[in-house]
mmCIF file of C-alpha atoms in Angstrom:
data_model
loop_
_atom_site.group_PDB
_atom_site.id
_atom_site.type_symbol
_atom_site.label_atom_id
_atom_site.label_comp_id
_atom_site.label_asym_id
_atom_site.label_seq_id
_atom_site.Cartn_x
_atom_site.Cartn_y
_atom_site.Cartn_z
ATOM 1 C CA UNK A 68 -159.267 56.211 -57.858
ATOM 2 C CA UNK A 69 -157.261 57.145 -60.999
ATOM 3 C CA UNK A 70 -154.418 55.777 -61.927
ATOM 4 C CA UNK A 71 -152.267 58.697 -61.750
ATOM 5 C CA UNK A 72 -153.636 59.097 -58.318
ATOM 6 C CA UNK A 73 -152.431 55.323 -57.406
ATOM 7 C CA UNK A 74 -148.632 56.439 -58.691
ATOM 8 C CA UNK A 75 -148.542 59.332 -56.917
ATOM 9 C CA UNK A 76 -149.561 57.792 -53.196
ATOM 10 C CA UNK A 77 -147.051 55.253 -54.386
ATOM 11 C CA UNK A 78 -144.171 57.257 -55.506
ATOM 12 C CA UNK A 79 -144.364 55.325 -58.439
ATOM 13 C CA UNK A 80 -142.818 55.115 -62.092
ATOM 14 C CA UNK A 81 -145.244 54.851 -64.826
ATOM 15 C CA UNK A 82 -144.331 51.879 -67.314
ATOM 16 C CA UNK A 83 -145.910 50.283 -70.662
ATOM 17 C CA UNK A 84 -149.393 51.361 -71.702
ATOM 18 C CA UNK A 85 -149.763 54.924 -71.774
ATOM 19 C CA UNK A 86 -152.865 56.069 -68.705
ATOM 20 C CA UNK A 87 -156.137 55.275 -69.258
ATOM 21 C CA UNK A 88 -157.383 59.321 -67.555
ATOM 22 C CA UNK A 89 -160.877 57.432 -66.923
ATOM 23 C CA UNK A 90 -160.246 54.244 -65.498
ATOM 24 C CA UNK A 91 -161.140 53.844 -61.889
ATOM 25 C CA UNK A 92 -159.535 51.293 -60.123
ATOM 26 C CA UNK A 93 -161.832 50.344 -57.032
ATOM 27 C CA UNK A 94 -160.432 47.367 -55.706
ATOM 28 C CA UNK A 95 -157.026 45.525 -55.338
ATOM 29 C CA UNK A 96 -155.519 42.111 -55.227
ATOM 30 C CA UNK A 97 -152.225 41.170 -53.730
ATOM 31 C CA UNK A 98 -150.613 37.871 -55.206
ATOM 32 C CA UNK A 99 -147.054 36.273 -56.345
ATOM 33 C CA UNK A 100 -149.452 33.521 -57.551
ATOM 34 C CA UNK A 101 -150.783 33.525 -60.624
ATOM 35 C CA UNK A 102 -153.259 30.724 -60.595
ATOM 36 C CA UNK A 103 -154.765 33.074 -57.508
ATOM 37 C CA UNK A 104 -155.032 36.061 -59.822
ATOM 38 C CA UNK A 105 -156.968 33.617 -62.298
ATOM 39 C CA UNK A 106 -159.670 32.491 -59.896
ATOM 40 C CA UNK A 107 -161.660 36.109 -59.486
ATOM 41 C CA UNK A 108 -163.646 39.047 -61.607
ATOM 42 C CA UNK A 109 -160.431 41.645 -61.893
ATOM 43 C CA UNK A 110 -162.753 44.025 -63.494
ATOM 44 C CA UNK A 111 -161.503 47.773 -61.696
ATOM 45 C CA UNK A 112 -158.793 45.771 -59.634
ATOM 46 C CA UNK A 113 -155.416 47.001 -59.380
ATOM 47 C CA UNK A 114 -152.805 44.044 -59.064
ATOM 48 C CA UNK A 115 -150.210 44.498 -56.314
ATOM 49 C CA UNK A 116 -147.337 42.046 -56.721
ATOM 50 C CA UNK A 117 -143.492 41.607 -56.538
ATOM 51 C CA UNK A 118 -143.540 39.069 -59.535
ATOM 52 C CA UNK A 119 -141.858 40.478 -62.325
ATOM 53 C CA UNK A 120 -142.152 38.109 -65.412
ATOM 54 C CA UNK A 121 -143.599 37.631 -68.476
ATOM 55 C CA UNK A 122 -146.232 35.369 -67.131
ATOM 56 C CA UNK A 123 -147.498 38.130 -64.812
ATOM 57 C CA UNK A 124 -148.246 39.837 -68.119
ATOM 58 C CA UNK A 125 -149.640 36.825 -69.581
ATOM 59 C CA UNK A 126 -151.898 36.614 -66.732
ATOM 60 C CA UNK A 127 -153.060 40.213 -66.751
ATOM 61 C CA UNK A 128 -153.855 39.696 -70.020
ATOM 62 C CA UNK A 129 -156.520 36.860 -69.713
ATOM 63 C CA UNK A 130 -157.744 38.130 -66.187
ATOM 64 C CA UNK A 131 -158.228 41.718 -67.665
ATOM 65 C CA UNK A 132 -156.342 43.286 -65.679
ATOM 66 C CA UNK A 133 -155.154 47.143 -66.871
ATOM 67 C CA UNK A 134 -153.220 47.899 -64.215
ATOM 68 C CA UNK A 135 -150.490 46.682 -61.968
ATOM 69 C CA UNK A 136 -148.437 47.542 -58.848
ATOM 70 C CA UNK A 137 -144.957 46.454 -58.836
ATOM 71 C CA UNK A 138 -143.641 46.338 -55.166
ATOM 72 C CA UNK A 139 -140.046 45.523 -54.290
ATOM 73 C CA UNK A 140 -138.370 47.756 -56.722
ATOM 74 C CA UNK A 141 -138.491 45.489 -59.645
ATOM 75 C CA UNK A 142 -137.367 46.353 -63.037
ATOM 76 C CA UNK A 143 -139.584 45.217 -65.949
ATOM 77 C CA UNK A 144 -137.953 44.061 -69.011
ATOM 78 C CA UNK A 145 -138.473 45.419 -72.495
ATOM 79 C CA UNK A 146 -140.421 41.863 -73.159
ATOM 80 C CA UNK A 147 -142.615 42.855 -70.573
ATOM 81 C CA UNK A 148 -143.082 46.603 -71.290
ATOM 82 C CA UNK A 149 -144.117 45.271 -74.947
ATOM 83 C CA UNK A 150 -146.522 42.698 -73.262
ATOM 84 C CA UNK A 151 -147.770 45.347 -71.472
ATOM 85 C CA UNK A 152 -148.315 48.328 -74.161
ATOM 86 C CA UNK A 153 -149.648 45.162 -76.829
ATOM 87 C CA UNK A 154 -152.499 44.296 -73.893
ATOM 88 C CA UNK A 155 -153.409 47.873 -72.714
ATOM 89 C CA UNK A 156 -151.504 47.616 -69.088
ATOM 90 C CA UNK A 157 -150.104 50.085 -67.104
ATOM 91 C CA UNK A 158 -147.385 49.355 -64.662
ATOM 92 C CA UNK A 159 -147.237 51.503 -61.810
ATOM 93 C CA UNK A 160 -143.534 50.589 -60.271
ATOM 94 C CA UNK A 161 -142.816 51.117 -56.938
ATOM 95 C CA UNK A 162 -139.970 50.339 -54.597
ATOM 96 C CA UNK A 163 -141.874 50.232 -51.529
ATOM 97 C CA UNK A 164 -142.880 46.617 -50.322
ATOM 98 C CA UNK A 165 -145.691 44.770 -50.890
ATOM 99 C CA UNK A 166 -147.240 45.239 -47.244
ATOM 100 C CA UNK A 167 -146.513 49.034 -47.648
ATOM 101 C CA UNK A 168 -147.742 49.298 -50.688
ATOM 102 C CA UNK A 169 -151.267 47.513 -49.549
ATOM 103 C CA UNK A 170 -151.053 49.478 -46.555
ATOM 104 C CA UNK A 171 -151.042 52.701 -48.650
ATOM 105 C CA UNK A 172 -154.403 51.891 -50.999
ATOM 106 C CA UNK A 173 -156.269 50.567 -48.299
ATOM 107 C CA UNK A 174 -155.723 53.670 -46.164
ATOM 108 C CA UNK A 175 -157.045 55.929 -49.499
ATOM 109 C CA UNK A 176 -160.013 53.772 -49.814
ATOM 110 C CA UNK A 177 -159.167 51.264 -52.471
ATOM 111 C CA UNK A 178 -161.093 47.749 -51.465
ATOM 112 C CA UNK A 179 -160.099 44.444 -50.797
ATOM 113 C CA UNK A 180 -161.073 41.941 -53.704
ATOM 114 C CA UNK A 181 -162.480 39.697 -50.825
ATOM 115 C CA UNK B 248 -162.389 28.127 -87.421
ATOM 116 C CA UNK B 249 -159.582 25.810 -86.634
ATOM 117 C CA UNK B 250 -155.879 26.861 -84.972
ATOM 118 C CA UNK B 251 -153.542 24.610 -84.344
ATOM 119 C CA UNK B 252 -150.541 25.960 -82.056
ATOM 120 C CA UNK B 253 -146.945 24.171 -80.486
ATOM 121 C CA UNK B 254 -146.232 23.758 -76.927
ATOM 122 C CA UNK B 255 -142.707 23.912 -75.951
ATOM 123 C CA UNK B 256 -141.417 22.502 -72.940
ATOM 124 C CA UNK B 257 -140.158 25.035 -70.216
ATOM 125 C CA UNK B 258 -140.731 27.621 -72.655
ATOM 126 C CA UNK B 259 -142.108 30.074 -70.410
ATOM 127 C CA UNK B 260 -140.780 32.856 -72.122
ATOM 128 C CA UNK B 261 -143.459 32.170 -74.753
ATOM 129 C CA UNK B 262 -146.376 30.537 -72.791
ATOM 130 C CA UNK B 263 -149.556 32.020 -73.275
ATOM 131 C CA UNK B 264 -149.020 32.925 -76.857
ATOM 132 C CA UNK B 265 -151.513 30.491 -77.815
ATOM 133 C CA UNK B 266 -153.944 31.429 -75.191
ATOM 134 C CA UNK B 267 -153.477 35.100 -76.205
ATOM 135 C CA UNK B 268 -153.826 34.408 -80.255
ATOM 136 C CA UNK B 269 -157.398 32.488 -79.829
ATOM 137 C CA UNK B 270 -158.252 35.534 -77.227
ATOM 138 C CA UNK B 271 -157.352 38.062 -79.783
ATOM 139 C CA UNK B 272 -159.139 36.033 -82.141
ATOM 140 C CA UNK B 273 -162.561 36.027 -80.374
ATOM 141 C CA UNK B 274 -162.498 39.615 -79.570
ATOM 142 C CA UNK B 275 -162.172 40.084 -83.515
ATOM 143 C CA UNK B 276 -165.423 38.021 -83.927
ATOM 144 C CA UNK B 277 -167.646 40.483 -81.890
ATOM 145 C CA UNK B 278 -167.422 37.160 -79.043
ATOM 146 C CA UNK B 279 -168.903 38.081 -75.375
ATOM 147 C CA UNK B 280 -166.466 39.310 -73.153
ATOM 148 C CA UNK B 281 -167.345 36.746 -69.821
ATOM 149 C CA UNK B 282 -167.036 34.020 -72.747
ATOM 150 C CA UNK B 283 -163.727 35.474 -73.724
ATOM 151 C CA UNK B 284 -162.269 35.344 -70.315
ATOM 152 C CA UNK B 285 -163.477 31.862 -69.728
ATOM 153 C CA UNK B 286 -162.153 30.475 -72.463
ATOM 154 C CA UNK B 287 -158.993 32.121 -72.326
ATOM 155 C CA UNK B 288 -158.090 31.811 -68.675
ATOM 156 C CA UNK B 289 -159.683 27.862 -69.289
ATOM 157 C CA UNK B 290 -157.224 27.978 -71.795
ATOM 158 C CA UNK B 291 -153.615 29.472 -70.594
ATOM 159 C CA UNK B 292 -154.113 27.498 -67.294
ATOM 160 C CA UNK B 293 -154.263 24.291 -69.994
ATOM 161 C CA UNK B 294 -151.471 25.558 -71.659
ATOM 162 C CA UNK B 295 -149.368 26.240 -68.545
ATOM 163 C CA UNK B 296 -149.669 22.914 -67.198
ATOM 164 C CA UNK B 297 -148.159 21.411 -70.337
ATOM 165 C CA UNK B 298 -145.485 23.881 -70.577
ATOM 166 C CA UNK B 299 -144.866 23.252 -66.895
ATOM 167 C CA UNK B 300 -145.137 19.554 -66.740
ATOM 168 C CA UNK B 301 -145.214 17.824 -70.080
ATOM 169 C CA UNK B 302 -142.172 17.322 -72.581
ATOM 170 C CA UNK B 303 -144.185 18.998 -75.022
ATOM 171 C CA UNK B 304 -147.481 19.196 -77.332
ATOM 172 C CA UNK B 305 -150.294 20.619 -79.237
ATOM 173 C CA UNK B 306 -153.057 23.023 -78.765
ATOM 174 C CA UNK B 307 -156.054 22.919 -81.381
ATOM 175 C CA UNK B 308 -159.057 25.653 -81.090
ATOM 176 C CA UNK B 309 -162.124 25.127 -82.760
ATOM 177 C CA UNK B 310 -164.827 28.098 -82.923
ATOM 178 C CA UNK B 311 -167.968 28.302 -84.590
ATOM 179 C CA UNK B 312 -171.015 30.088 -83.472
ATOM 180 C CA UNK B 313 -172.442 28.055 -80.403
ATOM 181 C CA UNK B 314 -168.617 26.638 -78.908
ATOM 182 C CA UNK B 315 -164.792 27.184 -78.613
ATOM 183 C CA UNK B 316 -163.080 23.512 -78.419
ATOM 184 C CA UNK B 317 -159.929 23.510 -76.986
ATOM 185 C CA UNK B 318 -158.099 20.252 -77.203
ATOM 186 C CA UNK B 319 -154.294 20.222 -75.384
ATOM 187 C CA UNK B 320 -152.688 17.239 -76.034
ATOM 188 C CA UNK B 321 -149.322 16.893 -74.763
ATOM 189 C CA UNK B 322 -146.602 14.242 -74.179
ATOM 190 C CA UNK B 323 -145.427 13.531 -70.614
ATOM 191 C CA UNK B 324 -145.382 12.245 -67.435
ATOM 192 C CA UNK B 325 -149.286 12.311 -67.363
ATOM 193 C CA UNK B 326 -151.192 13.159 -63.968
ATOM 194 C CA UNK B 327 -150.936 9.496 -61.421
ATOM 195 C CA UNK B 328 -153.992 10.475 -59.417
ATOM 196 C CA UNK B 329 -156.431 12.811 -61.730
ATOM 197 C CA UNK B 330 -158.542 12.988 -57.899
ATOM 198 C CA UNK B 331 -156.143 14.738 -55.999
ATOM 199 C CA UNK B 332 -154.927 17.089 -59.316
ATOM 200 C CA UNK B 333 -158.420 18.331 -59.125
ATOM 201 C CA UNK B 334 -158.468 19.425 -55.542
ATOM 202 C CA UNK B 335 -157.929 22.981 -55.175
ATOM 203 C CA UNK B 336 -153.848 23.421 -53.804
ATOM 204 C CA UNK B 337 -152.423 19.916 -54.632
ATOM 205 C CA UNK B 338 -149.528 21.008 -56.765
ATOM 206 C CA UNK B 339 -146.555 18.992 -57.891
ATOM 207 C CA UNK B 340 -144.876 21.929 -59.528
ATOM 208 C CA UNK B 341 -141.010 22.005 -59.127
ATOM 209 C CA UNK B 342 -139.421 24.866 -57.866
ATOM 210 C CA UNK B 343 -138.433 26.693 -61.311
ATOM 211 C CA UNK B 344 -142.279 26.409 -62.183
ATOM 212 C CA UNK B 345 -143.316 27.922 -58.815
ATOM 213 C CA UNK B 346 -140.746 30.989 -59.620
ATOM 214 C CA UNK B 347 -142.934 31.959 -62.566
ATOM 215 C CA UNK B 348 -145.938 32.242 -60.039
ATOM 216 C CA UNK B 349 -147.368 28.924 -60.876
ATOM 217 C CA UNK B 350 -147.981 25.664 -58.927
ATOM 218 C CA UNK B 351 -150.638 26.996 -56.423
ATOM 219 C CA UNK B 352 -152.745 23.976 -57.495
ATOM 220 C CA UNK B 353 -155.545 26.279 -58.866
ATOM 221 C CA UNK B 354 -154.997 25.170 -62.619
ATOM 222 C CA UNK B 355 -157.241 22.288 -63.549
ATOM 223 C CA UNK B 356 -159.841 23.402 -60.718
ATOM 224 C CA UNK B 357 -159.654 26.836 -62.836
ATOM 225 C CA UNK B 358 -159.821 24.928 -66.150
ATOM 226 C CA UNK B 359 -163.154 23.552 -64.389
ATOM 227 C CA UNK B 360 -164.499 26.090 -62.953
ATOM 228 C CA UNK B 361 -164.602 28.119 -66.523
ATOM 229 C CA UNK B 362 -165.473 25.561 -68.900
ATOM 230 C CA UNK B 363 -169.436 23.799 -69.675
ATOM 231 C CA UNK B 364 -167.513 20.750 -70.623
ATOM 232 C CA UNK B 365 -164.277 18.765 -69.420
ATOM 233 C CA UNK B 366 -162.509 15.642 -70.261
ATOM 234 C CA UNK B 367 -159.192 14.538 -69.224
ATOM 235 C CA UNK B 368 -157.800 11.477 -70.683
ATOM 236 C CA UNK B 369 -154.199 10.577 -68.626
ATOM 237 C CA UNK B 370 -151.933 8.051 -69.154
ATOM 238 C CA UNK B 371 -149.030 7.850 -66.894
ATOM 239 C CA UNK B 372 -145.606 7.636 -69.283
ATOM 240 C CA UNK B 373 -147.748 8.596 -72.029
ATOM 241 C CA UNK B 374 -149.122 12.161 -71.332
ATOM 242 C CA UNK B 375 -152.431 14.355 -71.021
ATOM 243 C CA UNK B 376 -155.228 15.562 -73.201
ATOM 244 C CA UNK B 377 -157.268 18.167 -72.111
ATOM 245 C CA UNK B 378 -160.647 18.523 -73.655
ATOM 246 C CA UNK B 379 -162.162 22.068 -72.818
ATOM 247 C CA UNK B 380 -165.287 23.320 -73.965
ATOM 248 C CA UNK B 381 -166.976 26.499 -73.541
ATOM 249 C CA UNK B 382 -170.261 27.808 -74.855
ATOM 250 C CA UNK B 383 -170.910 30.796 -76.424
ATOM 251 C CA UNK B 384 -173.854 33.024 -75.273
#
């Protein structure tokens, strides 16, 4: 699924790197926890999560990740928007939850990680 | 190659600069991406933990053509039972480092997982170094 696609079913607001039009994001991973995000292949995984700091762009970063799904209405920062556009991530930002915003990709056909 | 970088303590505002430098770094010199993320995430989990626990520190890289070395050497509390720190979920993160998303007890059985070779030298009082290598296919 694009990315485009993912902000749409989402109602989502496109932040930091500009869309990659052929990156297909196949699976997803739901986690506050960093360490968790650290321990598995990201490659095509979209990161669902609430947590809305600098670290979650640090660990995007080293885990690969280009794309992630902030639930809960949360407002990245500038810092964060330059994290993101300096490592090639898109944030999709949502306000639905996280549960709804699971709920949502694994109903259009986007995996679980595990 | 050498790099040497500073570890601040509680500066999470800035952790994973170091981690990000030596992964920009390696991408520069044409290095594997799998051995890129190894390193790296081998890395930032090292230099988490010291931002997280220790009162502060050093990081120093080594690459050449075979290895990256990473060496963090910090100065704190150091780790009272290296056994249990290594068991996946034994965290004794406080509650400002578990608001960043860390302290899921995943970060030296990461650092393991992703490295050939791993020493950790621990002195309680004294503080932690962290000897990380990872080969280079």
């Amino acid at each position: 699924m694009k990315i485009s696609e993912i902000a749409q079913l989402v109602d989502g607001v496109l932040v930091g790197a500009p869309v990659d039009q052929f990156y297909e994001v196949e699976k997803a991973f739901a986690s506050d926890l960093m360490s968790d995000v650290l321990r598995f292949n990201m490659d095509n995984t979209v990161l669902i999560t609430g947590l809305c700091n600098n670290q979650t762009m640090r660990t995007c970063e080293m885990a690969d990740i280009r794309v992630i799904l902030m639930g809960r209405d949360k407002q990245p920062d500038e810092d964060m928007i330059e994290l993101a556009v300096d490592n090639d991530i898109t944030i999709i930002k949502s306000r639905y939850s996280i549960f709804k915003l699971s709920g949502i990709l694994y109903k259009a056909g986007i995996q679980p990680l595990y | 190659m050498h790099y040497t970088f500073t570890i601040e303590r509680g500066n999470f505002a800035d952790a994973g600069q170091a981690s990000s430098n030596v992964k920009r770094t390696l991408k520069q010199l044409g290095v594997d991406p799998a051995s890129i993320k190894r390193a790296v995430v081998a890395l930032f989990e090292a230099e988490i933990n010291a931002v997280a626990h220790a009162y502060g520190g050093t990081i120093d890289v080594d690459i050449d053509a075979e290895k990256v070395m990473m060496v963090v050497a910090d100065e704190g509390p150091g780790i009272p039972n290296l056994e249990l720190a290594m068991q996946e979920g034994w965290s004794t993160a406080s509650p400002q480092v578990r608001e960043m998303g860390y302290g899921a007890g995943m970060g030296l059985p990461n650092i393991k997982k992703n490295t050939d070779e791993l020493k950790i030298d621990t002195k309680v009082g004294v503080g932690t170094t962290v000897t990380m290598i990872v080969k280079l296919v």
